[in-house]
Amino acid sequence: MEKTDPAAYASKLTTDPWSIEIGGMVDRPGNYDVADIAPDNALEERIYRLRCVEAWSMVIPWLGVPLSGVLKKIGVQPSAKYVAFETLTRPAEMPGLSSPFMSWPYREGLRLDEAMHPLTLLATGLYDQPMPKQNGAPIRLVVPWKYGFKSIKSIIRITLTDKQPVSTWNVLQASEYGFYANVNPQVDHPRWSQASERRIGAGLFAGRQETQMFNGYGDEVAGLYAGMDLKTYY
Ligand SMILES: Nc1nc2c(c(=O)[nH]1)N[C@H]1C(S)=C(S)[C@@H](COP(=O)(O)O)O[C@H]1N2
Ligand SMILES: [Mo]
């Protein structure tokens, strides 16, 4: 492998045409075009907070469709309990991905009820524009009550399964990045506090903001985790 700056290759990533392979425990598996999954006339704008696990946050107006609607059309079989997501690895176009840090595709997963929650979005744009490549063109997940790493970019595969899916950050460092990764100011990362965050775009003198439980979406999503110890399932 040549030591070339991966940024030089970013523009080579082809995102059009793009289809997602949807399979596993579904009634209608197949390759679905992004234009069919999220047609322009179905796009909704959703203004969400995005809280990175590394204690920065941003407010972003996404354009997208609820994941639940897509899954309903594909037909989820009763045996399915989780949804697994996978990103493209194209060594010819993104040579940096053949480095030891990421020798396999970025992967994420949700429990089925999290995937079906009305806040969970498949986004194809932001700020009223098509999704920029660095933000996950042409289609990405947005799960606003979870740390940003759950919101996997540039999805090529969605698989319905009965086993908890592999998630990239969890595999890299399970003690630091859990499968659930719900934003929680009471459960610190081993190396830093999660009680506050730096809001990007809030201005130089805005100071840090207090992080909210479930990133402020507790009224909508706390019920998904009723009875669960969120220190154990972080
Ligand atoms: N495929 C893929 N998705 C990804 C990542 C990544 O490296 N690869 N990074 C994650 C992390 S850590 C965050 S905080 C968000 C950031 O989204 P943004 O780049 O649009 O700000 O994307 C997430 N999704
Ligand atoms: Mo992140």
mmCIF file of C-alpha atoms and ligand atoms in Angstrom:
data_model
loop_
_atom_site.group_PDB
_atom_site.id
_atom_site.type_symbol
_atom_site.label_atom_id
_atom_site.label_comp_id
_atom_site.label_asym_id
_atom_site.label_seq_id
_atom_site.Cartn_x
_atom_site.Cartn_y
_atom_site.Cartn_z
ATOM 1 C CA MET A 1 0.000 0.000 0.000
ATOM 2 C CA GLU A 2 1.280 3.447 -0.871
ATOM 3 C CA LYS A 3 1.443 6.141 1.768
ATOM 4 C CA THR A 4 -0.956 8.553 0.150
ATOM 5 C CA ASP A 5 -3.238 10.958 1.986
ATOM 6 C CA PRO A 6 -6.721 9.347 2.092
ATOM 7 C CA ALA A 7 -8.271 12.785 1.614
ATOM 8 C CA ALA A 8 -6.924 12.770 -1.925
ATOM 9 C CA TYR A 9 -9.153 9.778 -2.623
ATOM 10 C CA ALA A 10 -12.348 11.012 -0.978
ATOM 11 C CA SER A 11 -13.697 12.458 -4.217
ATOM 12 C CA LYS A 12 -13.255 9.103 -5.936
ATOM 13 C CA LEU A 13 -15.883 7.443 -3.795
ATOM 14 C CA THR A 14 -18.796 6.925 -6.150
ATOM 15 C CA THR A 15 -22.153 7.474 -4.501
ATOM 16 C CA ASP A 16 -24.396 7.559 -7.536
ATOM 17 C CA PRO A 17 -25.867 5.134 -8.424
ATOM 18 C CA TRP A 18 -26.060 3.474 -5.017
ATOM 19 C CA SER A 19 -28.199 0.652 -3.764
ATOM 20 C CA ILE A 20 -28.566 -0.921 -0.353
ATOM 21 C CA GLU A 21 -28.735 -4.670 -0.007
ATOM 22 C CA ILE A 22 -31.493 -5.420 2.477
ATOM 23 C CA GLY A 23 -31.668 -8.987 3.666
ATOM 24 C CA GLY A 24 -31.758 -11.457 6.508
ATOM 25 C CA MET A 25 -35.082 -12.000 8.249
ATOM 26 C CA VAL A 26 -37.217 -10.004 5.810
ATOM 27 C CA ASP A 27 -40.048 -10.904 3.436
ATOM 28 C CA ARG A 28 -38.673 -9.052 0.397
ATOM 29 C CA PRO A 29 -34.861 -9.171 0.364
ATOM 30 C CA GLY A 30 -33.044 -7.442 -2.460
ATOM 31 C CA ASN A 31 -31.033 -4.496 -3.695
ATOM 32 C CA TYR A 32 -32.938 -1.282 -3.241
ATOM 33 C CA ASP A 33 -31.988 1.964 -4.903
ATOM 34 C CA VAL A 34 -31.518 4.961 -2.610
ATOM 35 C CA ALA A 35 -33.987 6.866 -4.810
ATOM 36 C CA ASP A 36 -36.628 4.230 -4.011
ATOM 37 C CA ILE A 37 -35.803 4.011 -0.297
ATOM 38 C CA ALA A 38 -35.873 7.789 0.177
ATOM 39 C CA PRO A 39 -37.616 9.455 -2.778
ATOM 40 C CA ASP A 40 -37.325 13.239 -2.888
ATOM 41 C CA ASN A 41 -41.059 13.745 -2.361
ATOM 42 C CA ALA A 42 -40.974 11.713 0.863
ATOM 43 C CA LEU A 43 -38.116 13.553 2.560
ATOM 44 C CA GLU A 44 -38.814 15.155 5.916
ATOM 45 C CA GLU A 45 -36.669 17.759 7.621
ATOM 46 C CA ARG A 46 -35.708 16.840 11.184
ATOM 47 C CA ILE A 47 -33.652 19.180 13.329
ATOM 48 C CA TYR A 48 -31.723 16.986 15.770
ATOM 49 C CA ARG A 49 -28.929 17.373 18.253
ATOM 50 C CA LEU A 50 -25.961 15.104 17.449
ATOM 51 C CA ARG A 51 -23.802 14.281 20.473
ATOM 52 C CA CYS A 52 -20.438 12.673 19.722
ATOM 53 C CA VAL A 53 -19.038 10.304 22.344
ATOM 54 C CA GLU A 54 -16.000 12.598 22.431
ATOM 55 C CA ALA A 55 -18.085 15.332 24.116
ATOM 56 C CA TRP A 56 -18.832 17.688 21.237
ATOM 57 C CA SER A 57 -22.286 18.276 19.818
ATOM 58 C CA MET A 58 -24.014 20.020 16.938
ATOM 59 C CA VAL A 59 -27.552 20.878 15.885
ATOM 60 C CA ILE A 60 -28.179 19.535 12.376
ATOM 61 C CA PRO A 61 -31.203 19.854 10.077
ATOM 62 C CA TRP A 62 -31.338 16.464 8.347
ATOM 63 C CA LEU A 63 -33.414 15.422 5.362
ATOM 64 C CA GLY A 64 -34.558 11.837 5.408
ATOM 65 C CA VAL A 65 -37.198 9.205 5.912
ATOM 66 C CA PRO A 66 -38.015 7.222 9.045
ATOM 67 C CA LEU A 67 -36.235 3.861 8.981
ATOM 68 C CA SER A 68 -39.426 2.263 10.292
ATOM 69 C CA GLY A 69 -41.300 2.985 7.050
ATOM 70 C CA VAL A 70 -38.581 1.357 4.971
ATOM 71 C CA LEU A 71 -38.488 -1.726 7.194
ATOM 72 C CA LYS A 72 -42.266 -2.051 7.084
ATOM 73 C CA LYS A 73 -42.206 -2.045 3.283
ATOM 74 C CA ILE A 74 -39.484 -4.701 3.204
ATOM 75 C CA GLY A 75 -41.443 -6.799 5.693
ATOM 76 C CA VAL A 76 -39.709 -7.712 8.954
ATOM 77 C CA GLN A 77 -40.169 -11.329 9.952
ATOM 78 C CA PRO A 78 -41.224 -12.123 13.542
ATOM 79 C CA SER A 79 -37.901 -13.856 14.284
ATOM 80 C CA ALA A 80 -35.906 -10.629 13.741
ATOM 81 C CA LYS A 81 -34.702 -8.863 16.888
ATOM 82 C CA TYR A 82 -31.899 -6.577 15.652
ATOM 83 C CA VAL A 83 -30.894 -4.585 12.601
ATOM 84 C CA ALA A 84 -27.271 -4.662 11.420
ATOM 85 C CA PHE A 85 -25.776 -1.940 9.206
ATOM 86 C CA GLU A 86 -22.624 -2.021 7.143
ATOM 87 C CA THR A 87 -20.585 0.593 5.306
ATOM 88 C CA LEU A 88 -18.768 0.190 2.079
ATOM 89 C CA THR A 89 -15.134 -0.798 1.956
ATOM 90 C CA ARG A 90 -13.654 -0.017 -1.405
ATOM 91 C CA PRO A 91 -9.890 -0.386 -1.132
ATOM 92 C CA ALA A 92 -9.405 0.789 -4.695
ATOM 93 C CA GLU A 93 -11.127 4.070 -3.919
ATOM 94 C CA MET A 94 -10.382 4.524 -0.241
ATOM 95 C CA PRO A 95 -6.886 3.133 0.340
ATOM 96 C CA GLY A 96 -6.842 4.434 3.911
ATOM 97 C CA LEU A 97 -9.356 1.770 4.860
ATOM 98 C CA SER A 98 -6.742 -0.916 4.295
ATOM 99 C CA SER A 99 -4.837 0.431 7.306
ATOM 100 C CA PRO A 100 -4.843 -1.827 10.396
ATOM 101 C CA PHE A 101 -7.260 0.514 12.246
ATOM 102 C CA MET A 102 -10.058 -0.198 9.791
ATOM 103 C CA SER A 103 -9.315 -3.299 7.805
ATOM 104 C CA TRP A 104 -13.011 -4.101 7.624
ATOM 105 C CA PRO A 105 -16.161 -2.129 6.961
ATOM 106 C CA TYR A 106 -17.622 0.159 9.623
ATOM 107 C CA ARG A 107 -20.525 -1.708 11.199
ATOM 108 C CA GLU A 108 -23.315 -0.733 13.548
ATOM 109 C CA GLY A 109 -26.494 -2.185 14.910
ATOM 110 C CA LEU A 110 -29.730 -1.377 16.680
ATOM 111 C CA ARG A 111 -32.304 -3.375 18.541
ATOM 112 C CA LEU A 112 -35.414 -3.747 16.380
ATOM 113 C CA ASP A 113 -37.531 -1.482 18.613
ATOM 114 C CA GLU A 114 -34.837 1.220 18.411
ATOM 115 C CA ALA A 115 -34.753 0.870 14.626
ATOM 116 C CA MET A 116 -38.555 1.139 14.452
ATOM 117 C CA HIS A 117 -38.693 4.216 16.708
ATOM 118 C CA PRO A 118 -40.157 7.228 14.873
ATOM 119 C CA LEU A 119 -37.084 9.377 15.673
ATOM 120 C CA THR A 120 -34.726 6.989 13.846
ATOM 121 C CA LEU A 121 -33.947 8.373 10.413
ATOM 122 C CA LEU A 122 -32.306 7.306 7.189
ATOM 123 C CA ALA A 123 -30.897 10.625 5.996
ATOM 124 C CA THR A 124 -29.946 11.589 2.460
ATOM 125 C CA GLY A 125 -29.366 15.294 3.011
ATOM 126 C CA LEU A 126 -28.652 18.093 5.436
ATOM 127 C CA TYR A 127 -29.177 21.862 5.374
ATOM 128 C CA ASP A 128 -31.633 21.320 2.509
ATOM 129 C CA GLN A 129 -28.871 19.879 0.297
ATOM 130 C CA PRO A 130 -27.889 16.370 -0.787
ATOM 131 C CA MET A 131 -25.690 14.635 1.789
ATOM 132 C CA PRO A 132 -22.041 15.715 1.470
ATOM 133 C CA LYS A 133 -19.630 12.814 1.065
ATOM 134 C CA GLN A 134 -17.849 13.437 4.347
ATOM 135 C CA ASN A 135 -21.180 13.331 6.182
ATOM 136 C CA GLY A 136 -22.135 9.938 4.776
ATOM 137 C CA ALA A 137 -23.451 10.270 1.230
ATOM 138 C CA PRO A 138 -25.670 9.077 -0.161
ATOM 139 C CA ILE A 139 -27.514 7.626 2.813
ATOM 140 C CA ARG A 140 -26.792 7.300 6.520
ATOM 141 C CA LEU A 141 -28.451 6.484 9.790
ATOM 142 C CA VAL A 142 -29.334 9.161 12.366
ATOM 143 C CA VAL A 143 -30.210 8.029 15.897
ATOM 144 C CA PRO A 144 -30.366 11.269 17.870
ATOM 145 C CA TRP A 145 -30.492 9.871 21.412
ATOM 146 C CA LYS A 146 -27.321 7.804 20.961
ATOM 147 C CA TYR A 147 -23.681 8.797 20.677
ATOM 148 C CA GLY A 148 -22.761 9.817 17.151
ATOM 149 C CA PHE A 149 -20.826 6.664 16.324
ATOM 150 C CA LYS A 150 -24.105 4.733 16.138
ATOM 151 C CA SER A 151 -25.196 6.955 13.230
ATOM 152 C CA ILE A 152 -23.389 4.977 10.545
ATOM 153 C CA LYS A 153 -22.621 6.768 7.289
ATOM 154 C CA SER A 154 -22.704 5.565 3.656
ATOM 155 C CA ILE A 155 -24.723 2.400 4.275
ATOM 156 C CA ILE A 156 -24.512 -0.440 1.738
ATOM 157 C CA ARG A 157 -26.121 -3.292 3.662
ATOM 158 C CA ILE A 158 -28.958 -3.667 6.167
ATOM 159 C CA THR A 159 -29.538 -7.100 7.666
ATOM 160 C CA LEU A 160 -32.368 -8.181 9.958
ATOM 161 C CA THR A 161 -31.081 -10.738 12.434
ATOM 162 C CA ASP A 162 -31.858 -12.455 15.731
ATOM 163 C CA LYS A 163 -28.346 -11.856 17.129
ATOM 164 C CA GLN A 164 -26.882 -8.650 18.548
ATOM 165 C CA PRO A 165 -24.850 -7.195 15.665
ATOM 166 C CA VAL A 166 -21.176 -6.362 15.723
ATOM 167 C CA SER A 167 -20.493 -2.671 16.187
ATOM 168 C CA THR A 168 -17.158 -1.202 15.157
ATOM 169 C CA TRP A 169 -16.314 0.921 18.197
ATOM 170 C CA ASN A 170 -17.460 -1.828 20.545
ATOM 171 C CA VAL A 171 -15.109 -4.285 18.859
ATOM 172 C CA LEU A 172 -12.224 -1.799 18.969
ATOM 173 C CA GLN A 173 -12.675 -1.048 22.687
ATOM 174 C CA ALA A 174 -15.619 -2.699 24.420
ATOM 175 C CA SER A 175 -14.883 -1.135 27.819
ATOM 176 C CA GLU A 176 -15.202 2.353 26.317
ATOM 177 C CA TYR A 177 -17.945 2.033 23.713
ATOM 178 C CA GLY A 178 -21.006 -0.064 24.438
ATOM 179 C CA PHE A 179 -23.529 -1.531 22.031
ATOM 180 C CA TYR A 180 -26.332 0.701 23.328
ATOM 181 C CA ALA A 181 -24.329 3.945 23.487
ATOM 182 C CA ASN A 182 -27.291 5.981 24.720
ATOM 183 C CA VAL A 183 -26.228 9.525 25.586
ATOM 184 C CA ASN A 184 -25.998 9.489 29.382
ATOM 185 C CA PRO A 185 -24.395 12.244 31.471
ATOM 186 C CA GLN A 186 -24.263 9.877 34.466
ATOM 187 C CA VAL A 187 -22.092 7.238 32.835
ATOM 188 C CA ASP A 188 -18.642 8.635 32.128
ATOM 189 C CA HIS A 189 -16.322 7.411 29.455
ATOM 190 C CA PRO A 190 -13.323 5.773 31.208
ATOM 191 C CA ARG A 191 -11.116 8.628 30.035
ATOM 192 C CA TRP A 192 -13.413 11.673 30.285
ATOM 193 C CA SER A 193 -16.663 12.964 31.778
ATOM 194 C CA GLN A 194 -19.856 12.759 29.753
ATOM 195 C CA ALA A 195 -21.624 15.312 31.973
ATOM 196 C CA SER A 196 -21.043 18.213 29.586
ATOM 197 C CA GLU A 197 -20.293 18.922 25.951
ATOM 198 C CA ARG A 198 -18.881 21.570 23.663
ATOM 199 C CA ARG A 199 -21.571 22.765 21.246
ATOM 200 C CA ILE A 200 -20.033 23.429 17.846
ATOM 201 C CA GLY A 201 -21.482 26.578 16.331
ATOM 202 C CA ALA A 202 -22.613 27.987 19.685
ATOM 203 C CA GLY A 203 -19.917 30.655 19.592
ATOM 204 C CA LEU A 204 -16.473 30.978 21.066
ATOM 205 C CA PHE A 205 -17.647 32.201 24.465
ATOM 206 C CA ALA A 206 -20.677 29.950 24.857
ATOM 207 C CA GLY A 207 -18.863 27.650 27.261
ATOM 208 C CA ARG A 208 -19.763 24.019 27.806
ATOM 209 C CA GLN A 209 -23.345 22.837 28.000
ATOM 210 C CA GLU A 210 -24.751 20.210 30.303
ATOM 211 C CA THR A 211 -25.346 16.930 28.489
ATOM 212 C CA GLN A 212 -28.947 15.740 28.699
ATOM 213 C CA MET A 213 -30.093 12.200 29.364
ATOM 214 C CA PHE A 214 -30.822 10.507 26.020
ATOM 215 C CA ASN A 215 -29.500 13.727 24.456
ATOM 216 C CA GLY A 216 -32.768 15.419 25.445
ATOM 217 C CA TYR A 217 -35.029 12.819 23.803
ATOM 218 C CA GLY A 218 -35.921 11.003 27.030
ATOM 219 C CA ASP A 219 -39.648 11.730 26.808
ATOM 220 C CA GLU A 220 -39.718 9.863 23.499
ATOM 221 C CA VAL A 221 -37.260 7.017 24.098
ATOM 222 C CA ALA A 222 -36.800 6.299 27.822
ATOM 223 C CA GLY A 223 -39.552 3.675 27.624
ATOM 224 C CA LEU A 224 -37.383 1.548 25.331
ATOM 225 C CA TYR A 225 -35.021 0.955 28.238
ATOM 226 C CA ALA A 226 -37.464 0.560 31.122
ATOM 227 C CA GLY A 227 -36.026 -1.778 33.733
ATOM 228 C CA MET A 228 -32.552 -1.858 32.167
ATOM 229 C CA ASP A 229 -29.491 -0.863 34.194
ATOM 230 C CA LEU A 230 -27.961 1.752 31.895
ATOM 231 C CA LYS A 231 -24.618 1.533 33.682
ATOM 232 C CA THR A 232 -24.365 -2.123 32.683
ATOM 233 C CA TYR A 233 -25.875 -1.639 29.236
ATOM 234 C CA TYR A 234 -23.934 1.516 28.309
HETATM 235 N N1 LIG B 1 -19.223 4.764 8.090
HETATM 236 C C1 LIG B 1 -18.926 5.542 9.128
HETATM 237 N N2 LIG B 1 -19.938 6.075 9.839
HETATM 238 C C2 LIG B 1 -19.669 6.873 10.901
HETATM 239 C C3 LIG B 1 -18.345 7.145 11.292
HETATM 240 C C4 LIG B 1 -17.295 6.562 10.519
HETATM 241 O O1 LIG B 1 -16.096 6.744 10.778
HETATM 242 N N3 LIG B 1 -17.629 5.770 9.442
HETATM 243 N N4 LIG B 1 -18.108 7.964 12.402
HETATM 244 C C5 LIG B 1 -19.200 8.096 13.381
HETATM 245 C C6 LIG B 1 -18.996 9.127 14.384
HETATM 246 S S1 LIG B 1 -17.861 8.810 15.604
HETATM 247 C C7 LIG B 1 -19.755 10.272 14.430
HETATM 248 S S2 LIG B 1 -19.652 11.392 15.718
HETATM 249 C C8 LIG B 1 -20.664 10.612 13.323
HETATM 250 C C9 LIG B 1 -20.278 11.960 12.769
HETATM 251 O O2 LIG B 1 -21.081 12.338 11.702
HETATM 252 P P1 LIG B 1 -20.649 13.571 10.791
HETATM 253 O O3 LIG B 1 -19.336 13.216 10.161
HETATM 254 O O4 LIG B 1 -21.742 13.771 9.805
HETATM 255 O O5 LIG B 1 -20.466 14.740 11.729
HETATM 256 O O6 LIG B 1 -20.652 9.653 12.284
HETATM 257 C C10 LIG B 1 -20.548 8.301 12.712
HETATM 258 N N5 LIG B 1 -20.717 7.420 11.579
HETATM 259 MO MO MO B 2 -17.946 10.520 17.098
#
